[in-house]
Short mmCIF file of C-alpha atoms and ligand atoms in Angstrom, two decimals:
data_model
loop_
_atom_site.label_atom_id
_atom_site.label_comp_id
_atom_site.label_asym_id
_atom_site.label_seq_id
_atom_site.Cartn_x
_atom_site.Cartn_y
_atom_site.Cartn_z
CA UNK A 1 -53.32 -34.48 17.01
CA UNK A 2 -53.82 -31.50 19.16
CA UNK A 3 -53.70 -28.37 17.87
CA UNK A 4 -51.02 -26.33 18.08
CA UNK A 5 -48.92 -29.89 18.97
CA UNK A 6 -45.05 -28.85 19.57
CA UNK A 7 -42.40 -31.75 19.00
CA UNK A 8 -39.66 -32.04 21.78
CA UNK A 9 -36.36 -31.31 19.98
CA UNK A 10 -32.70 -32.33 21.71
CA UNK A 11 -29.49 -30.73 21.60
CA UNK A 12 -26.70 -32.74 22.46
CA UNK A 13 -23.16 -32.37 20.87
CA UNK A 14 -20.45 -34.75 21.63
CA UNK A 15 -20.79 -38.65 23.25
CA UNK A 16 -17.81 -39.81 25.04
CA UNK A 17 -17.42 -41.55 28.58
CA UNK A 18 -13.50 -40.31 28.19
CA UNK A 19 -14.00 -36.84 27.51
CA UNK A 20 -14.91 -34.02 30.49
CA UNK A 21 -16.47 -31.52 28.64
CA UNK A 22 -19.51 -29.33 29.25
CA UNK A 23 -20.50 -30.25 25.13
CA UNK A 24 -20.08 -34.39 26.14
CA UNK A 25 -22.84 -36.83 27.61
CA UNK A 26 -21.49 -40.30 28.10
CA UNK A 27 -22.94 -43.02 26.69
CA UNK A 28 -25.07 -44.37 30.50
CA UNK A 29 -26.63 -40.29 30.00
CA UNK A 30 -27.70 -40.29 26.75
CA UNK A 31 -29.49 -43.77 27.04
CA UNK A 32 -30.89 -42.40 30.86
CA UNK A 33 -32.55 -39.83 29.63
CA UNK A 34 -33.86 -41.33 26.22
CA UNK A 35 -35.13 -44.17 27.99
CA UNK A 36 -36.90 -42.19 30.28
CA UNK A 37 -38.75 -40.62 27.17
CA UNK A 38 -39.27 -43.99 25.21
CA UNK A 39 -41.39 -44.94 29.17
CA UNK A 40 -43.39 -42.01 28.13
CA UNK A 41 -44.32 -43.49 24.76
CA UNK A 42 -42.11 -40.56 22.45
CA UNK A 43 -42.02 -41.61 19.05
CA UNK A 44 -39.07 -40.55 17.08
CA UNK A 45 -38.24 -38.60 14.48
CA UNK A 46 -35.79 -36.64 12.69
CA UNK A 47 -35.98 -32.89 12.46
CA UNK A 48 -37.58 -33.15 8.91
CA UNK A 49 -39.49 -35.37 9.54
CA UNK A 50 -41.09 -33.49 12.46
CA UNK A 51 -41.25 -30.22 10.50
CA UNK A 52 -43.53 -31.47 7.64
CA UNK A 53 -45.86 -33.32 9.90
CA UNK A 54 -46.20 -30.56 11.89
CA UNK A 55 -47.15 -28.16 8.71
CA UNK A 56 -49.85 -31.00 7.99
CA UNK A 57 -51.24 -31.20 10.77
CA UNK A 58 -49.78 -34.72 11.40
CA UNK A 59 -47.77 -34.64 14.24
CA UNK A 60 -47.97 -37.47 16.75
CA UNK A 61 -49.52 -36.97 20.11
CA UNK A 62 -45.76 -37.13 21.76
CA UNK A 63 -43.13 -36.57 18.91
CA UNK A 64 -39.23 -36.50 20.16
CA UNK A 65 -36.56 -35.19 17.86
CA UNK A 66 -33.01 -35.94 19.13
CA UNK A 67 -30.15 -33.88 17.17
CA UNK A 68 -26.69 -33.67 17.31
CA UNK A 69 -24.73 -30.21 16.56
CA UNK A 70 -21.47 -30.04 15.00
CA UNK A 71 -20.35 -33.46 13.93
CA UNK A 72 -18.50 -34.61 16.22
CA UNK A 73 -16.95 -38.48 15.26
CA UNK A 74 -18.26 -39.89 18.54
CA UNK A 75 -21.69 -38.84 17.59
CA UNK A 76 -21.31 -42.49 16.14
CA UNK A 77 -21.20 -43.60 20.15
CA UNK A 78 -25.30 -42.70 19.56
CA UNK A 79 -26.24 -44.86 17.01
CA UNK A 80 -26.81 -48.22 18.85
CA UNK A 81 -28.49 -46.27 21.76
CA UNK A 82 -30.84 -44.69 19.46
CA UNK A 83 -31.05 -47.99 17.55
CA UNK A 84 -32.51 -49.86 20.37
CA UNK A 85 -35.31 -47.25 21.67
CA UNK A 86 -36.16 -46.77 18.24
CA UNK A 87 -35.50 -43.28 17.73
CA UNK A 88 -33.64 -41.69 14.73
CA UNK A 89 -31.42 -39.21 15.05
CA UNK A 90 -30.32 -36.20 13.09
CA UNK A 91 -27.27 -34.44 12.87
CA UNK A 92 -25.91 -31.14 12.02
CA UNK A 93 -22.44 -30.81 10.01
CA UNK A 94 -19.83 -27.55 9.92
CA UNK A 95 -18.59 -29.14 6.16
CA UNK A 96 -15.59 -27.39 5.71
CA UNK A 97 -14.27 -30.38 8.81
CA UNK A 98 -16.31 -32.84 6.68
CA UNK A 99 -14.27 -32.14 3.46
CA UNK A 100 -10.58 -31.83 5.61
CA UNK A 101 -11.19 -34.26 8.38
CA UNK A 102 -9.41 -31.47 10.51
CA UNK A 103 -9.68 -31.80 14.28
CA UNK A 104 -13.36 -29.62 14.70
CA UNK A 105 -11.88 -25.84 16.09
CA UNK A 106 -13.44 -22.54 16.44
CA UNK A 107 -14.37 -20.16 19.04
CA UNK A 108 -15.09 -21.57 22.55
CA UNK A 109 -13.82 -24.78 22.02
CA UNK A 110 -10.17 -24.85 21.81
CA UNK A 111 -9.58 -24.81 25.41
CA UNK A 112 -8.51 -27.41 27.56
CA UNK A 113 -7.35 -29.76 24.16
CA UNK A 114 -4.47 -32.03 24.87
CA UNK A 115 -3.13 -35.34 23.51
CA UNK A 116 -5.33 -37.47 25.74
CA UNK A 117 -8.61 -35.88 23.96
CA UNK A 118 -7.33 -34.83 20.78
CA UNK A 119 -9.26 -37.87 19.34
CA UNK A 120 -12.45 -36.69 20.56
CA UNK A 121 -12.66 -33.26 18.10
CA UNK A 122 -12.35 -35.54 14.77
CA UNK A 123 -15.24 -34.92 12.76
CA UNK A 124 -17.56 -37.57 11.23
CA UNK A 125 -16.58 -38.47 7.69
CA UNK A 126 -19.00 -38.33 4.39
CA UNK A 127 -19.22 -42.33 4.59
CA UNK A 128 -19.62 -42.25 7.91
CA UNK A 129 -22.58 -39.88 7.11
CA UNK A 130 -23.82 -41.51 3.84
CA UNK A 131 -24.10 -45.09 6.60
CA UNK A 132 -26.29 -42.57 8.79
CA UNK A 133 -28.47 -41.50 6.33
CA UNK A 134 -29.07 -44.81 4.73
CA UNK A 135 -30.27 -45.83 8.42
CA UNK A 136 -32.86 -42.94 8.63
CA UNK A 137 -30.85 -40.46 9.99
CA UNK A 138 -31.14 -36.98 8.53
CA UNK A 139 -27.49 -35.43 7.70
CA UNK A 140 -28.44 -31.04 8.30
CA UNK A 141 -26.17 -28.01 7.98
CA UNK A 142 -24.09 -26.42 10.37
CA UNK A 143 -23.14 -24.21 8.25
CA UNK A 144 -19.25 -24.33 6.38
CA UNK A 145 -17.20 -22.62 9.53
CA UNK A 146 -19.26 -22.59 12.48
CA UNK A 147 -19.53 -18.67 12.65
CA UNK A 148 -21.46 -16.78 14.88
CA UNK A 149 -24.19 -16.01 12.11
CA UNK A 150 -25.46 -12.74 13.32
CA UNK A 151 -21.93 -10.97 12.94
CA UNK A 152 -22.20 -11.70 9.36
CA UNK A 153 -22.76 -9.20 6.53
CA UNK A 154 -25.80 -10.78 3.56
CA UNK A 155 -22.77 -11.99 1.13
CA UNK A 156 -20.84 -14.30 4.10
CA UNK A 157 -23.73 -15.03 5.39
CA UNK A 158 -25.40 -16.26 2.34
CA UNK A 159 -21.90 -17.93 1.54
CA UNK A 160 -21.91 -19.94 5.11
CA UNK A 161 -25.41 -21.47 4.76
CA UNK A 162 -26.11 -21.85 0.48
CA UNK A 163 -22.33 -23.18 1.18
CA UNK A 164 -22.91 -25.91 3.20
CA UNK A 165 -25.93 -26.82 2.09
CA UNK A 166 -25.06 -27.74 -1.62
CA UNK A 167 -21.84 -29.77 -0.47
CA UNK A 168 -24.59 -31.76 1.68
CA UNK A 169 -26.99 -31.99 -1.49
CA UNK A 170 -23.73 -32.97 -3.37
CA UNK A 171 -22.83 -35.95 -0.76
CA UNK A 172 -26.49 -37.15 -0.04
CA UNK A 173 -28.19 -36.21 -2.29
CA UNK A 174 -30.51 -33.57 0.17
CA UNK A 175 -30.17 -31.09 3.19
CA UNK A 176 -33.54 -29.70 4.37
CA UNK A 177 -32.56 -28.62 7.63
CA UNK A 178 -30.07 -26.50 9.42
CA UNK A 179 -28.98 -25.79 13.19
CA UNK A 180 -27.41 -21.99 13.60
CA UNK A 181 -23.96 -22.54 15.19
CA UNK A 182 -23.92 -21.30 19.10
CA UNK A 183 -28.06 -21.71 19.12
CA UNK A 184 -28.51 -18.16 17.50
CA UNK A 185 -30.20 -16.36 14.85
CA UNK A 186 -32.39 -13.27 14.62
CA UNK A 187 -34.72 -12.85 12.17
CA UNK A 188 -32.38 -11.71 9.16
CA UNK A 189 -30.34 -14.94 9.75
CA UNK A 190 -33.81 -16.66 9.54
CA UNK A 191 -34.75 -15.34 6.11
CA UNK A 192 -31.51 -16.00 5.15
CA UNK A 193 -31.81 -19.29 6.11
CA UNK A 194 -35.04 -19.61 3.75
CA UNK A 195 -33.29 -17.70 1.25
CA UNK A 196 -30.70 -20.81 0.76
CA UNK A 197 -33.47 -23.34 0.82
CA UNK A 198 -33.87 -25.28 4.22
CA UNK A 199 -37.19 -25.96 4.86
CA UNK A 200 -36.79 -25.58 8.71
CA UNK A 201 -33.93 -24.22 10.86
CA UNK A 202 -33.21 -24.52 14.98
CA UNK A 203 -31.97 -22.30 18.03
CA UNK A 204 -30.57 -23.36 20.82
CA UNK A 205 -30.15 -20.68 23.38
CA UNK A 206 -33.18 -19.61 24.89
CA UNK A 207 -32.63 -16.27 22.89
CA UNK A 208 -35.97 -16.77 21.33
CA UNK A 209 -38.85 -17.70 22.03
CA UNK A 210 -40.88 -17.43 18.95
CA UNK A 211 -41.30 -20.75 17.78
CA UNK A 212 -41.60 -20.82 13.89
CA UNK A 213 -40.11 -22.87 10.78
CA UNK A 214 -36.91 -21.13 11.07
CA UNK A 215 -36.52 -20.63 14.64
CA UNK A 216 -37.47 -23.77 16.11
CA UNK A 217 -36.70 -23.70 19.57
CA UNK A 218 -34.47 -27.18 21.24
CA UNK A 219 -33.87 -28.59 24.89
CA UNK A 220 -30.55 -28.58 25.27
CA UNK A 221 -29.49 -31.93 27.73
CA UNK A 222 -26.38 -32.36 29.31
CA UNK A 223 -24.70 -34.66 32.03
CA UNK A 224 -26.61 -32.87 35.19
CA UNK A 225 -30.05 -34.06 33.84
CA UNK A 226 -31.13 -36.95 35.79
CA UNK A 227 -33.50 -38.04 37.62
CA UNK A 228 -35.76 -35.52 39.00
CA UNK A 229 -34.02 -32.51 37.36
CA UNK A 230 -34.40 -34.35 33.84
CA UNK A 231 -38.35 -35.45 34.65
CA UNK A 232 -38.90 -31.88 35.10
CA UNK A 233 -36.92 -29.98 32.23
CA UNK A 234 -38.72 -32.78 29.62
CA UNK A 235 -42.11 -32.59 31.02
CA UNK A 236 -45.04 -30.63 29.60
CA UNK A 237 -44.85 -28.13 32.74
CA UNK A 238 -41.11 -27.56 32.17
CA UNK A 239 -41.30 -27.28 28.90
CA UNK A 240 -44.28 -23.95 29.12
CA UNK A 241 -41.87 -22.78 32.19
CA UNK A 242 -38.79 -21.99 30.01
CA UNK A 243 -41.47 -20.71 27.50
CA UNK A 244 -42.56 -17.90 30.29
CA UNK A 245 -41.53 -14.81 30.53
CA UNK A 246 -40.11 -15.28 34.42
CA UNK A 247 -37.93 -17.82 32.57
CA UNK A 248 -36.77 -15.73 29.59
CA UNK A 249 -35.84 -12.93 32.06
CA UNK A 250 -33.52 -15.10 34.28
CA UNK A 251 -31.75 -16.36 30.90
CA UNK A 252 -31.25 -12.99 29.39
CA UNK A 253 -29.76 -12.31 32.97
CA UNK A 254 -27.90 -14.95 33.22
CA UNK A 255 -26.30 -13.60 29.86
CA UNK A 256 -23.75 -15.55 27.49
CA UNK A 257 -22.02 -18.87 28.14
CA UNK A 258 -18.61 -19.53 27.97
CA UNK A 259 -18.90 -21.32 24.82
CA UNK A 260 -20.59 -18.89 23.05
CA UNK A 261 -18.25 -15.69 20.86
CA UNK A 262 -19.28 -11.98 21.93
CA UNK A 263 -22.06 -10.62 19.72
CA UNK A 264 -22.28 -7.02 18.93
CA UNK A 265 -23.08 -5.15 22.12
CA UNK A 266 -22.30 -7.84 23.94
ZN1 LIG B 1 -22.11 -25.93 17.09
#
């Protein structure tokens, strides 16, 4: 392994052919653009997985992790695709939707919801998670109401991750990994996030570009990448692009998406 080896981590959220929604690939997408990185010889892993090889030094030449945020019930739509390119796949829960099986709802995604997609915002289910996990997937917090973290005094904040966490360790029996909802954390939400006991934790927004334990940096992927646009956002040079600082500078310009609440100052 090379030193300093970074593994390519995914974001998607939901999988759905039906569904128009900036958070949904379809099904032809998702297998597109994972295909394209099984060509390029990616070996997969989950988000553990790649966190302790990386730490020892172990981490294969081209390592992909593919995650899915929020738990979405079509994230199921995944699991033959990743099944036959070999990759596993991890995904991160909000509980509290685990435990009520309520439609998934909070801020930014409660527009546009009518009877012809109401279907799409169920959440997964604990057996339909415990059939994941005994299939290699790794089953990672969300936290328990999808918050915007960084609003968050210590107490609620401690209260959203330690939260979600144990009802995981209750169901499965481990959670060593967590995804901050909207992509963002600062560095108190990271310490926090140690605090409760994940051994790794992952952004999404190109917020930050440090790139430690608990701020792992992800590629977000949506329906627009194909073809040349996806060979390019996957491959080593696009990858050390959105790393520059040309590249933060037209993000922090570009300023928050639709889908994400107002921070302070925002
Ligand atoms: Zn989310």
């Amino acid at each position: 392994m090379a030193a300093g080896q970074r593994p390519l981590v995914l974001a998607y959220h939901a999988v759905s052919s039906a569904w128009r929604s900036p958070l949904a690939v379809t099904e032809w997408t998702l297998r597109d653009q994972l295909q394209h990185l099984a060509r390029r010889g990616y070996i997969g892993l989950t988000f553990g997985e790649a966190e302790r090889l990386r730490r020892c030094g172990g981490l294969p030449e081209r390592s992909l992790v593919v995650t899915f945020d929020d738990g979405w019930s079509s994230t199921l739509r995944a699991k033959p695709i990743l099944d036959e390119l070999g990759f596993p796949g991890t995904v991160f829960v909000v509980t509290r939707f685990v435990d009520s099986g309520a439609p998934l709802s909070w801020f930014g995604i409660d527009n546009g919801r009518d009877e012809d997609t109401h279907g799409e915002y169920l959440p997964l289910q604990w057996d339909d998670l415990r059939r994941l996990h005994a299939t290699g997937w790794e089953i990672g917090s969300h936290t328990v109401t999808h918050p915007l973290l960084t609003t968050l005094d210590g107490d609620a904040l401690a209260a959203e991750l330690t939260g979600s966490r144990s009802r995981i360790c209750e169901q499965l029996g481990s959670c060593d990994s967590l995804a901050y909802p909207y992509g963002v954390a600062d560095e108190r939400v990271a310490l926090a996030a140690r605090a409760a006991g994940f051994a790794g934790a992952c952004v999404l927004t190109g917020a930050h570009v440090s790139d430690t334990p608990y701020l792992r940096p992800r590629v977000g992927l949506s329906e627009a990448d194909a073809g040349t646009r996806l060979a390019l956002k996957v491959s080593r040079g696009g990858l050390a692009l959105r790393r520059s600082p040309v590249a933060r500078a037209i993000r922090r310009a570009r300023g928050r998406r639709s889908w994400q609440p107002p921070a302070q100052g925002d």
